[in-house]
Amino acid sequence: MSMDRDRDRGDRGDRGDRDGGRMGFRRRRYCKFCEDKVVNIDYKDADMLAGYVPERAKLAPRRISGTCAMHQRKLQTAVKQARNIALLPFTTE
Amino acid sequence: MTVQSPRFYETVFISPPGLAEDAVEKIIGDVKDTFVSRGAEIVRIERWGRRRLAYRIDKQQEGWYVLMHVKGPGTAVEEVERKMRINEGVLKYLTVRLDDIAGAVEHAEQRIVRMAREEEERKVRAAERAQRDEERVPTDVDEMGDDDDEGDDR
């Protein structure tokens, strides 16, 4: 049983070397805010923030947006402030 | 009481869309007076004009947005907010403390420039789209039908 699993894993490793173990394209994750060296995220920039609150107007998790931990926290604050002043919706109707 | 270093605040408030522009100006004046009377100093005022709200407030879909950068004590902000809560000419307000007013002002100026440019681009795109729609030819069948023989192996 355990041998089977080991072999499986080895197999997958062989393939994974080429395409990162994923079908299709591989997207490099990076934090856009780090790239632009953003210090403070502005709640007034609603168009930019809207890109981080898809569909249900919920803030996209880091694993989707690729934002680093520090900027995700700032982004969270900014989104909440923007919602407060009706620049962003709390939810979609 | 201990001496406080100056603090900077940014207040945004929304006035109902039914108000005339000079009525909004009057509110701005009142807010300004309140700040000044409590020892604060107005650094700059931004008028965003009528903007669509992201959600309805008091059954309103739009509102006049005004932003003020001020320098002064928190007690001034307290008083301004108290008055705003009473004032029917203010739907909603938000005050944020700023760490760095120079940076915030510079950032705000950049944002204004950027927003003006984006607005311009939007107009251009809308015009292009309108034109495209006019000369719209029905697009033919997509080209997705290839049988994927160029696999991942190469």
Coordinates of N, CA and C in Angstrom, one line a residue:
Chain A
M1 N 0.8 -1.2 0.0 CA 0.0 0.0 0.0 C 0.9 1.2 0.0
S2 N 1.8 1.2 1.0 CA 2.6 2.4 1.1 C 3.6 2.5 -0.1
M3 N 3.9 1.3 -0.6 CA 4.8 1.3 -1.7 C 4.1 1.9 -3.0
D4 N 2.9 1.5 -3.1 CA 2.1 2.1 -4.2 C 2.1 3.6 -4.2
R5 N 1.9 4.1 -2.9 CA 1.8 5.6 -2.8 C 3.2 6.2 -3.2
D6 N 4.2 5.5 -2.7 CA 5.6 6.1 -3.0 C 5.8 6.2 -4.5
R7 N 5.4 5.1 -5.2 CA 5.6 5.1 -6.6 C 4.8 6.2 -7.3
D8 N 3.6 6.3 -6.9 CA 2.7 7.3 -7.4 C 3.4 8.7 -7.3
R9 N 3.9 8.9 -6.1 CA 4.5 10.3 -5.9 C 5.7 10.5 -6.8
G10 N 6.5 9.4 -7.0 CA 7.6 9.6 -7.8 C 7.2 9.9 -9.2
D11 N 6.2 9.2 -9.7 CA 5.6 9.5 -11.0 C 5.3 10.9 -11.2
R12 N 4.5 11.4 -10.3 CA 4.0 12.7 -10.4 C 5.2 13.7 -10.4
G13 N 6.2 13.4 -9.6 CA 7.3 14.3 -9.5 C 8.0 14.4 -10.9
D14 N 8.1 13.3 -11.6 CA 8.7 13.3 -12.9 C 8.0 14.3 -13.9
R15 N 6.7 14.1 -13.8 CA 5.9 15.0 -14.7 C 6.0 16.4 -14.3
G16 N 5.9 16.6 -13.0 CA 5.8 17.9 -12.4 C 6.9 18.8 -12.8
D17 N 8.1 18.2 -13.0 CA 9.2 19.0 -13.3 C 9.0 19.9 -14.5
R18 N 8.2 19.4 -15.5 CA 8.1 20.2 -16.7 C 7.1 21.3 -16.6
D19 N 5.9 21.0 -16.1 CA 4.8 22.0 -16.1 C 4.3 22.4 -14.8
G20 N 5.1 22.2 -13.7 CA 4.7 22.6 -12.4 C 3.5 21.7 -11.9
G21 N 3.3 20.5 -12.4 CA 2.3 19.7 -11.9 C 0.9 20.1 -12.3
R22 N 0.8 21.1 -13.1 CA -0.6 21.7 -13.4 C -0.7 21.6 -14.9
M23 N -2.0 21.3 -15.3 CA -2.3 21.4 -16.7 C -2.4 22.9 -17.1
G24 N -2.1 23.2 -18.3 CA -2.3 24.5 -18.8 C -1.2 25.5 -18.4
F25 N -1.4 26.8 -18.4 CA -0.4 27.7 -18.2 C -0.1 27.9 -16.7
R26 N 1.1 28.3 -16.4 CA 1.4 28.6 -15.0 C 1.6 30.1 -14.9
R27 N 0.9 30.7 -13.9 CA 1.0 32.2 -13.8 C 1.9 32.4 -12.6
R28 N 2.8 33.3 -12.7 CA 3.7 33.7 -11.6 C 2.9 34.6 -10.7
R29 N 2.9 34.3 -9.4 CA 2.2 35.1 -8.5 C 3.1 36.2 -8.0
Y30 N 2.5 37.4 -7.9 CA 3.3 38.5 -7.4 C 2.4 39.5 -6.8
C31 N 2.9 40.3 -5.9 CA 2.1 41.3 -5.3 C 2.2 42.6 -6.0
K32 N 1.1 43.0 -6.6 CA 1.1 44.3 -7.4 C 1.6 45.5 -6.7
F33 N 1.2 45.5 -5.4 CA 1.5 46.7 -4.6 C 3.0 46.7 -4.3
C34 N 3.6 45.5 -4.1 CA 5.0 45.5 -3.9 C 5.7 46.0 -5.1
E35 N 5.2 45.5 -6.2 CA 5.9 45.9 -7.5 C 5.9 47.4 -7.7
D36 N 4.8 48.1 -7.3 CA 4.7 49.5 -7.5 C 5.2 50.2 -6.2
K37 N 5.7 49.5 -5.2 CA 6.2 50.1 -4.0 C 5.2 50.9 -3.3
V38 N 4.0 50.5 -3.2 CA 2.9 51.2 -2.6 C 3.0 51.2 -1.1
V39 N 3.0 52.3 -0.4 CA 3.1 52.3 1.0 C 1.7 52.3 1.7
N40 N 0.9 53.2 1.2 CA -0.5 53.1 1.7 C -1.5 52.9 0.6
I41 N -2.4 52.0 0.8 CA -3.4 51.8 -0.2 C -4.6 52.7 0.0
D42 N -5.0 53.4 -1.0 CA -5.9 54.5 -0.9 C -7.4 54.0 -1.1
Y43 N -8.2 54.2 -0.1 CA -9.6 53.7 -0.3 C -10.4 54.5 -1.3
K44 N -9.8 55.7 -1.7 CA -10.6 56.5 -2.7 C -10.4 56.0 -4.1
D45 N -9.5 55.1 -4.3 CA -9.2 54.6 -5.7 C -10.1 53.5 -6.0
A46 N -11.4 53.8 -6.1 CA -12.4 52.7 -6.2 C -12.2 51.8 -7.4
D47 N -11.8 52.3 -8.5 CA -11.6 51.5 -9.7 C -10.6 50.4 -9.5
M48 N -9.5 50.8 -8.8 CA -8.4 49.9 -8.5 C -8.9 48.8 -7.5
L49 N -9.6 49.3 -6.5 CA -10.1 48.3 -5.4 C -11.1 47.4 -6.0
A50 N -11.9 47.8 -7.0 CA -13.0 47.0 -7.5 C -12.4 45.7 -8.1
G51 N -11.1 45.8 -8.6 CA -10.5 44.6 -9.1 C -10.2 43.6 -8.1
Y52 N -10.3 43.9 -6.8 CA -10.0 43.0 -5.8 C -11.2 42.5 -5.1
V53 N -12.4 42.9 -5.5 CA -13.6 42.4 -4.9 C -14.6 41.9 -6.0
P54 N -14.2 40.7 -6.6 CA -15.0 40.2 -7.7 C -16.4 39.7 -7.3
E55 N -17.2 39.6 -8.3 CA -18.6 39.0 -8.2 C -19.4 39.5 -7.0
R56 N -19.2 38.8 -5.8 CA -20.1 39.1 -4.7 C -19.6 40.3 -3.9
A57 N -18.6 41.0 -4.4 CA -18.1 42.1 -3.7 C -17.3 41.8 -2.5
K58 N -16.9 40.5 -2.4 CA -16.1 40.1 -1.3 C -14.6 40.2 -1.7
L59 N -13.8 40.5 -0.7 CA -12.4 40.7 -1.0 C -11.7 39.4 -1.4
A60 N -11.0 39.4 -2.5 CA -10.4 38.2 -3.0 C -9.3 37.8 -2.1
P61 N -9.2 36.5 -1.8 CA -8.1 36.0 -0.9 C -6.8 36.1 -1.6
R62 N -5.8 36.1 -0.7 CA -4.4 36.3 -1.3 C -4.0 35.2 -2.3
R63 N -4.6 34.0 -2.1 CA -4.2 32.9 -3.0 C -4.7 33.2 -4.4
I64 N -5.7 34.1 -4.6 CA -6.2 34.5 -5.9 C -5.5 35.7 -6.4
S65 N -5.4 36.7 -5.6 CA -4.8 38.0 -6.0 C -3.3 38.0 -6.0
G66 N -2.7 37.1 -5.2 CA -1.3 37.1 -5.1 C -0.7 38.2 -4.3
T67 N -1.5 38.9 -3.6 CA -1.1 40.1 -2.8 C -0.3 39.5 -1.6
C68 N 0.8 40.3 -1.2 CA 1.5 39.8 0.0 C 0.8 40.1 1.3
A69 N 1.2 39.6 2.4 CA 0.4 39.6 3.6 C 0.3 41.1 4.0
M70 N 1.3 41.9 4.0 CA 1.3 43.2 4.5 C 0.3 44.0 3.6
H71 N 0.4 43.9 2.3 CA -0.5 44.7 1.5 C -2.0 44.2 1.5
Q72 N -2.1 42.9 1.8 CA -3.5 42.3 1.9 C -4.2 43.0 3.1
R73 N -3.4 43.2 4.2 CA -4.0 43.8 5.4 C -4.4 45.3 5.0
K74 N -3.5 46.0 4.3 CA -3.8 47.3 4.0 C -5.0 47.4 3.0
L75 N -5.0 46.4 2.1 CA -6.1 46.4 1.1 C -7.4 46.2 1.8
Q76 N -7.4 45.3 2.8 CA -8.6 45.0 3.6 C -9.2 46.3 4.2
T77 N -8.3 47.0 4.8 CA -8.7 48.3 5.5 C -9.3 49.2 4.4
A78 N -8.6 49.3 3.3 CA -9.0 50.3 2.3 C -10.4 49.9 1.7
V79 N -10.6 48.6 1.5 CA -11.9 48.1 1.0 C -13.0 48.5 2.0
K80 N -12.7 48.3 3.3 CA -13.7 48.6 4.3 C -14.0 50.1 4.3
Q81 N -13.0 50.9 4.2 CA -13.2 52.3 4.2 C -14.0 52.7 3.0
A82 N -13.7 52.2 1.8 CA -14.4 52.5 0.6 C -15.8 52.1 0.7
R83 N -16.1 51.0 1.3 CA -17.5 50.5 1.5 C -18.2 51.5 2.3
N84 N -17.6 51.9 3.4 CA -18.2 52.8 4.3 C -18.8 54.1 3.6
I85 N -18.0 54.6 2.7 CA -18.3 55.9 2.0 C -19.0 55.6 0.7
A86 N -19.5 54.4 0.5 CA -20.3 54.1 -0.7 C -19.5 54.2 -2.0
L87 N -18.2 53.9 -2.0 CA -17.4 53.9 -3.2 C -17.4 52.4 -3.7
L88 N -17.6 51.5 -2.8 CA -17.7 50.1 -3.1 C -18.9 49.5 -2.4
P89 N -19.5 48.5 -3.0 CA -20.7 47.9 -2.4 C -20.3 46.9 -1.3
F90 N -21.1 46.7 -0.3 CA -20.9 45.7 0.7 C -21.2 44.4 0.1
T91 N -22.2 44.4 -0.8 CA -22.6 43.1 -1.4 C -23.4 43.5 -2.7
T92 N -23.5 42.5 -3.6 CA -24.3 42.8 -4.8 C -25.7 42.4 -4.5
E93 N -26.6 43.1 -5.2 CA -28.0 42.9 -4.9 C -28.5 41.5 -5.3
Chain B
M1 N -2.9 69.0 30.5 CA -2.8 68.0 29.3 C -1.5 68.2 28.6
T2 N -1.1 67.1 28.0 CA 0.2 67.1 27.3 C 0.0 67.8 25.9
V3 N 1.1 68.3 25.5 CA 1.1 69.0 24.2 C 1.0 68.0 23.1
Q4 N 0.1 68.2 22.2 CA -0.1 67.2 21.1 C 0.6 67.7 19.8
S5 N 1.2 66.7 19.1 CA 1.8 67.1 17.8 C 0.6 67.2 16.9
P6 N 0.7 68.1 15.8 CA -0.4 68.3 15.0 C -0.9 67.0 14.3
R7 N -2.2 66.8 14.2 CA -2.7 65.6 13.5 C -3.4 66.0 12.2
F8 N -3.4 65.1 11.3 CA -4.0 65.4 10.0 C -5.1 64.4 9.8
Y9 N -6.2 65.0 9.3 CA -7.4 64.1 9.0 C -7.9 64.4 7.6
E10 N -8.6 63.4 7.1 CA -9.2 63.5 5.8 C -10.6 63.1 6.0
T11 N -11.5 64.1 5.8 CA -12.9 63.8 5.9 C -13.6 63.8 4.6
V12 N -14.4 62.8 4.3 CA -15.2 62.8 3.1 C -16.6 62.8 3.6
F13 N -17.5 63.6 3.0 CA -18.9 63.4 3.3 C -19.7 63.4 2.0
I14 N -20.9 62.9 2.1 CA -21.8 62.8 0.9 C -23.1 63.6 1.2
S15 N -23.4 64.5 0.3 CA -24.7 65.2 0.4 C -25.7 64.7 -0.5
P16 N -27.0 64.8 -0.2 CA -28.0 64.3 -1.1 C -28.0 64.9 -2.5
P17 N -28.3 64.1 -3.5 CA -28.2 64.6 -4.9 C -29.3 65.7 -5.2
G18 N -30.3 65.7 -4.3 CA -31.3 66.7 -4.6 C -30.9 68.1 -4.3
L19 N -29.8 68.3 -3.6 CA -29.3 69.6 -3.3 C -28.7 70.3 -4.5
A20 N -28.9 71.7 -4.5 CA -28.2 72.4 -5.5 C -26.8 72.6 -5.2
E21 N -26.0 73.0 -6.2 CA -24.6 73.1 -5.9 C -24.2 74.1 -4.9
D22 N -25.0 75.2 -4.8 CA -24.6 76.2 -3.8 C -25.1 75.8 -2.4
A23 N -26.1 74.9 -2.4 CA -26.5 74.4 -1.1 C -25.3 73.5 -0.5
V24 N -24.7 72.8 -1.4 CA -23.5 72.0 -1.0 C -22.4 72.9 -0.6
E25 N -22.2 74.0 -1.3 CA -21.2 74.9 -1.0 C -21.4 75.5 0.4
K26 N -22.7 75.7 0.8 CA -23.0 76.2 2.1 C -22.6 75.2 3.2
I27 N -22.9 73.9 2.9 CA -22.5 72.9 3.9 C -21.0 72.9 4.0
I28 N -20.3 73.0 2.9 CA -18.8 73.0 2.9 C -18.4 74.1 3.8
G29 N -19.0 75.3 3.6 CA -18.7 76.5 4.4 C -18.9 76.2 5.9
D30 N -20.0 75.6 6.2 CA -20.3 75.3 7.6 C -19.3 74.4 8.3
V31 N -19.0 73.4 7.5 CA -18.0 72.4 8.0 C -16.7 73.1 8.2
K32 N -16.3 73.9 7.3 CA -15.1 74.7 7.4 C -15.1 75.5 8.6
D33 N -16.2 76.2 8.8 CA -16.2 77.1 10.0 C -16.1 76.3 11.3
T34 N -16.8 75.1 11.3 CA -16.7 74.3 12.5 C -15.2 73.9 12.8
F35 N -14.6 73.5 11.7 CA -13.2 73.1 11.9 C -12.4 74.2 12.5
V36 N -12.5 75.4 11.8 CA -11.7 76.5 12.2 C -12.0 77.0 13.6
S37 N -13.3 76.9 14.0 CA -13.7 77.4 15.3 C -13.1 76.5 16.4
R38 N -12.8 75.2 16.0 CA -12.2 74.3 17.0 C -10.7 74.2 16.8
G39 N -10.1 75.2 16.2 CA -8.7 75.2 16.1 C -8.0 74.4 15.0
A40 N -8.8 74.0 14.1 CA -8.2 73.2 13.0 C -8.0 74.1 11.8
E41 N -7.2 73.6 10.9 CA -6.9 74.4 9.7 C -7.2 73.6 8.5
I42 N -7.9 74.2 7.5 CA -8.2 73.4 6.3 C -7.0 73.5 5.3
V43 N -6.5 72.3 5.0 CA -5.4 72.3 4.1 C -5.9 72.4 2.6
R44 N -6.9 71.6 2.3 CA -7.4 71.6 0.9 C -8.8 71.0 0.9
I45 N -9.5 71.3 -0.1 CA -10.9 70.8 -0.3 C -11.0 70.2 -1.7
E46 N -11.6 69.1 -1.8 CA -11.7 68.4 -3.1 C -13.2 68.2 -3.4
R47 N -13.7 68.7 -4.5 CA -15.1 68.5 -4.8 C -15.2 67.4 -5.9
W48 N -15.7 66.3 -5.6 CA -15.8 65.2 -6.6 C -17.0 65.4 -7.5
G49 N -17.9 66.2 -7.1 CA -19.2 66.4 -7.8 C -20.2 65.3 -7.5
R50 N -21.2 65.2 -8.4 CA -22.2 64.1 -8.2 C -21.6 62.8 -8.6
R51 N -21.7 61.9 -7.8 CA -21.2 60.5 -8.1 C -22.2 59.5 -7.8
R52 N -22.1 58.4 -8.4 CA -23.0 57.3 -8.2 C -22.6 56.6 -6.9
L53 N -23.5 56.3 -6.0 CA -23.2 55.6 -4.8 C -23.2 54.1 -5.1
A54 N -22.3 53.4 -4.4 CA -22.2 51.9 -4.6 C -23.4 51.2 -4.0
Y55 N -24.1 51.8 -3.1 CA -25.4 51.2 -2.6 C -26.3 52.4 -2.2
R56 N -27.5 52.2 -2.0 CA -28.5 53.2 -1.7 C -28.3 53.7 -0.3
I57 N -28.3 55.0 -0.1 CA -28.3 55.6 1.2 C -29.5 56.5 1.3
D58 N -30.3 56.3 2.3 CA -31.5 57.1 2.4 C -32.3 57.2 1.1
K59 N -32.4 56.0 0.4 CA -33.1 55.9 -0.8 C -32.4 56.8 -2.0
Q60 N -31.2 57.2 -1.8 CA -30.6 57.9 -2.8 C -29.6 57.0 -3.5
Q61 N -29.5 57.2 -4.9 CA -28.5 56.5 -5.7 C -27.3 57.3 -5.9
E62 N -27.4 58.6 -5.8 CA -26.2 59.4 -6.1 C -25.9 60.3 -4.9
G63 N -24.8 61.0 -5.0 CA -24.5 62.0 -3.9 C -23.4 62.9 -4.3
W64 N -23.4 64.1 -3.7 CA -22.3 65.0 -3.9 C -21.2 64.6 -2.9
Y65 N -20.0 64.3 -3.5 CA -18.9 64.0 -2.6 C -18.0 65.2 -2.4
V66 N -17.6 65.3 -1.2 CA -16.7 66.4 -0.8 C -15.6 65.8 0.1
L67 N -14.4 66.2 -0.2 CA -13.3 65.7 0.6 C -12.5 66.9 1.2
M68 N -12.1 66.8 2.4 CA -11.3 67.9 3.1 C -10.1 67.3 3.7
H69 N -9.0 67.9 3.5 CA -7.8 67.6 4.3 C -7.7 68.7 5.4
V70 N -7.6 68.3 6.6 CA -7.5 69.3 7.7 C -6.3 68.9 8.6
K71 N -5.8 69.9 9.3 CA -4.8 69.7 10.3 C -5.3 70.3 11.6
G72 N -5.3 69.5 12.6 CA -5.9 70.1 13.8 C -6.2 69.0 14.9
P73 N -6.8 69.4 16.0 CA -7.0 68.4 17.0 C -8.2 67.5 16.8
G74 N -8.2 66.4 17.4 CA -9.3 65.4 17.2 C -10.6 66.0 17.7
T75 N -10.5 66.9 18.7 CA -11.8 67.5 19.2 C -12.5 68.2 18.1
A76 N -11.8 68.8 17.2 CA -12.4 69.5 16.0 C -13.2 68.5 15.2
V77 N -12.5 67.3 14.9 CA -13.2 66.3 14.1 C -14.4 65.8 14.8
E78 N -14.3 65.6 16.2 CA -15.5 65.1 16.9 C -16.7 66.1 16.7
E79 N -16.4 67.4 16.8 CA -17.5 68.3 16.7 C -18.0 68.3 15.3
V80 N -17.2 68.3 14.3 CA -17.6 68.2 12.9 C -18.5 67.0 12.7
E81 N -18.1 65.9 13.2 CA -18.9 64.7 13.0 C -20.2 64.7 13.7
R82 N -20.2 65.3 14.9 CA -21.4 65.5 15.7 C -22.4 66.3 14.8
K83 N -21.9 67.4 14.3 CA -22.8 68.3 13.5 C -23.3 67.5 12.2
M84 N -22.4 66.7 11.6 CA -22.8 66.0 10.4 C -23.9 65.0 10.7
R85 N -23.8 64.4 11.8 CA -24.9 63.5 12.2 C -26.2 64.1 12.3
I86 N -26.2 65.4 12.7 CA -27.5 66.1 12.8 C -27.9 66.7 11.5
N87 N -27.0 67.1 10.7 CA -27.2 67.8 9.5 C -27.9 66.9 8.4
E88 N -29.1 67.3 7.9 CA -29.8 66.5 6.9 C -29.1 66.6 5.6
G89 N -28.2 67.6 5.5 CA -27.5 67.7 4.2 C -26.3 66.8 4.1
V90 N -26.1 65.9 5.0 CA -25.0 65.0 5.0 C -25.6 63.6 5.1
L91 N -25.4 62.8 4.0 CA -25.9 61.4 4.1 C -25.0 60.5 4.9
K92 N -23.7 60.7 4.6 CA -22.7 59.9 5.3 C -21.4 60.6 5.3
Y93 N -20.6 60.2 6.2 CA -19.2 60.8 6.3 C -18.2 59.8 6.7
L94 N -17.0 60.1 6.4 CA -15.9 59.2 6.8 C -14.7 60.0 7.1
T95 N -14.1 59.9 8.3 CA -12.9 60.6 8.6 C -11.8 59.6 8.9
V96 N -10.7 59.8 8.2 CA -9.5 59.0 8.4 C -8.3 59.8 8.9
R97 N -7.6 59.3 9.8 CA -6.4 60.0 10.2 C -5.3 59.7 9.3
L98 N -4.5 60.7 8.9 CA -3.4 60.5 8.0 C -2.1 60.6 8.8
D99 N -1.2 59.8 8.4 CA 0.2 59.9 9.0 C 1.0 60.9 8.4
D100 N 0.7 61.2 7.1 CA 1.7 62.0 6.3 C 0.9 62.8 5.4
I101 N 0.6 64.1 5.8 CA -0.3 64.9 5.0 C 0.4 65.2 3.6
A102 N 1.7 65.5 3.6 CA 2.3 65.9 2.3 C 2.1 64.7 1.3
G103 N 2.4 63.5 1.8 CA 2.2 62.3 1.0 C 0.8 62.2 0.5
A104 N -0.1 62.4 1.4 CA -1.6 62.3 1.1 C -2.0 63.3 0.0
V105 N -1.5 64.5 0.2 CA -1.9 65.6 -0.8 C -1.3 65.3 -2.1
E106 N 0.0 64.9 -2.1 CA 0.6 64.6 -3.4 C -0.1 63.4 -4.1
H107 N -0.4 62.4 -3.3 CA -1.2 61.2 -3.8 C -2.5 61.7 -4.4
A108 N -3.2 62.6 -3.7 CA -4.5 63.0 -4.1 C -4.4 63.8 -5.4
E109 N -3.3 64.6 -5.6 CA -3.2 65.3 -6.8 C -3.0 64.4 -8.0
Q110 N -2.1 63.4 -7.7 CA -1.9 62.4 -8.7 C -3.2 61.6 -9.1
R111 N -4.0 61.3 -8.1 CA -5.2 60.6 -8.3 C -6.1 61.4 -9.2
I112 N -6.2 62.7 -8.9 CA -7.1 63.6 -9.7 C -6.6 63.6 -11.2
V113 N -5.3 63.7 -11.4 CA -4.8 63.7 -12.8 C -5.2 62.3 -13.4
R114 N -4.9 61.3 -12.7 CA -5.1 59.9 -13.2 C -6.6 59.7 -13.6
M115 N -7.5 60.2 -12.6 CA -8.9 60.0 -12.9 C -9.4 60.7 -14.1
A116 N -8.8 61.9 -14.3 CA -9.2 62.8 -15.4 C -8.8 62.0 -16.7
R117 N -7.6 61.5 -16.6 CA -7.1 60.8 -17.8 C -7.9 59.5 -18.1
E118 N -8.3 58.8 -17.1 CA -9.0 57.6 -17.3 C -10.4 57.9 -17.8
E119 N -11.0 59.0 -17.3 CA -12.3 59.5 -17.8 C -12.2 59.7 -19.3
E120 N -11.1 60.4 -19.7 CA -10.9 60.7 -21.1 C -10.8 59.4 -21.9
E121 N -10.1 58.5 -21.4 CA -9.9 57.2 -22.1 C -11.2 56.5 -22.2
R122 N -12.0 56.6 -21.1 CA -13.3 55.9 -21.2 C -14.2 56.5 -22.3
K123 N -14.1 57.8 -22.4 CA -14.9 58.4 -23.4 C -14.5 58.0 -24.8
V124 N -13.2 58.0 -25.0 CA -12.7 57.6 -26.3 C -13.1 56.1 -26.6
R125 N -13.0 55.3 -25.6 CA -13.3 53.8 -25.8 C -14.8 53.7 -26.1
A126 N -15.6 54.5 -25.4 CA -17.1 54.4 -25.6 C -17.4 54.9 -27.0
A127 N -16.7 55.9 -27.5 CA -16.9 56.4 -28.9 C -16.6 55.3 -29.9
E128 N -15.4 54.7 -29.6 CA -14.9 53.6 -30.5 C -15.9 52.5 -30.6
R129 N -16.4 52.1 -29.4 CA -17.4 51.0 -29.3 C -18.6 51.3 -30.1
A130 N -19.1 52.5 -29.9 CA -20.3 53.0 -30.6 C -20.1 52.8 -32.1
Q131 N -18.9 53.2 -32.5 CA -18.6 53.1 -33.9 C -18.6 51.7 -34.4
R132 N -17.9 50.8 -33.6 CA -17.9 49.4 -34.0 C -19.2 48.8 -34.1
D133 N -20.1 49.1 -33.1 CA -21.4 48.6 -33.1 C -22.2 48.9 -34.4
E134 N -21.9 50.1 -34.9 CA -22.6 50.5 -36.1 C -22.2 49.7 -37.3
E135 N -20.9 49.4 -37.4 CA -20.5 48.7 -38.6 C -20.3 47.2 -38.2
R136 N -21.1 46.7 -37.3 CA -21.0 45.4 -36.8 C -21.3 44.4 -37.9
V137 N -20.4 43.4 -38.1 CA -20.7 42.3 -39.1 C -20.8 41.1 -38.2
P138 N -21.8 40.2 -38.5 CA -21.9 39.0 -37.6 C -20.6 38.2 -37.7
T139 N -20.0 37.9 -36.6 CA -18.7 37.2 -36.5 C -18.9 35.7 -36.9
D140 N -17.9 35.1 -37.6 CA -18.1 33.7 -37.9 C -17.7 32.8 -36.8
V141 N -17.9 31.5 -37.1 CA -17.7 30.5 -36.0 C -16.3 30.5 -35.5
D142 N -16.1 30.2 -34.2 CA -14.8 30.4 -33.5 C -13.8 29.3 -34.0
E143 N -12.5 29.5 -33.7 CA -11.5 28.7 -34.2 C -11.0 27.7 -33.1
M144 N -11.8 27.4 -32.2 CA -11.4 26.5 -31.1 C -11.3 25.1 -31.4
G145 N -11.7 24.7 -32.6 CA -11.9 23.3 -33.0 C -10.7 22.4 -33.2
D146 N -9.5 22.9 -33.0 CA -8.3 22.1 -33.3 C -8.2 20.9 -32.3
D147 N -7.6 19.8 -32.7 CA -7.7 18.6 -31.9 C -6.6 18.4 -31.0
D148 N -5.9 19.4 -30.6 CA -5.0 19.4 -29.4 C -3.9 18.3 -29.6
D149 N -3.3 18.2 -30.8 CA -2.2 17.2 -30.9 C -0.9 17.8 -30.5
E150 N -0.8 19.1 -30.4 CA 0.4 19.7 -29.9 C 0.4 19.6 -28.4
G151 N 0.6 18.5 -27.8 CA 0.4 18.3 -26.4 C 1.5 19.0 -25.5
D152 N 1.5 18.6 -24.3 CA 2.4 19.2 -23.3 C 3.8 18.7 -23.4
D153 N 4.0 17.6 -24.3 CA 5.3 16.9 -24.3 C 6.4 17.8 -24.9
R154 N 6.0 18.7 -25.8 CA 7.1 19.4 -26.4 C 7.4 20.8 -25.8

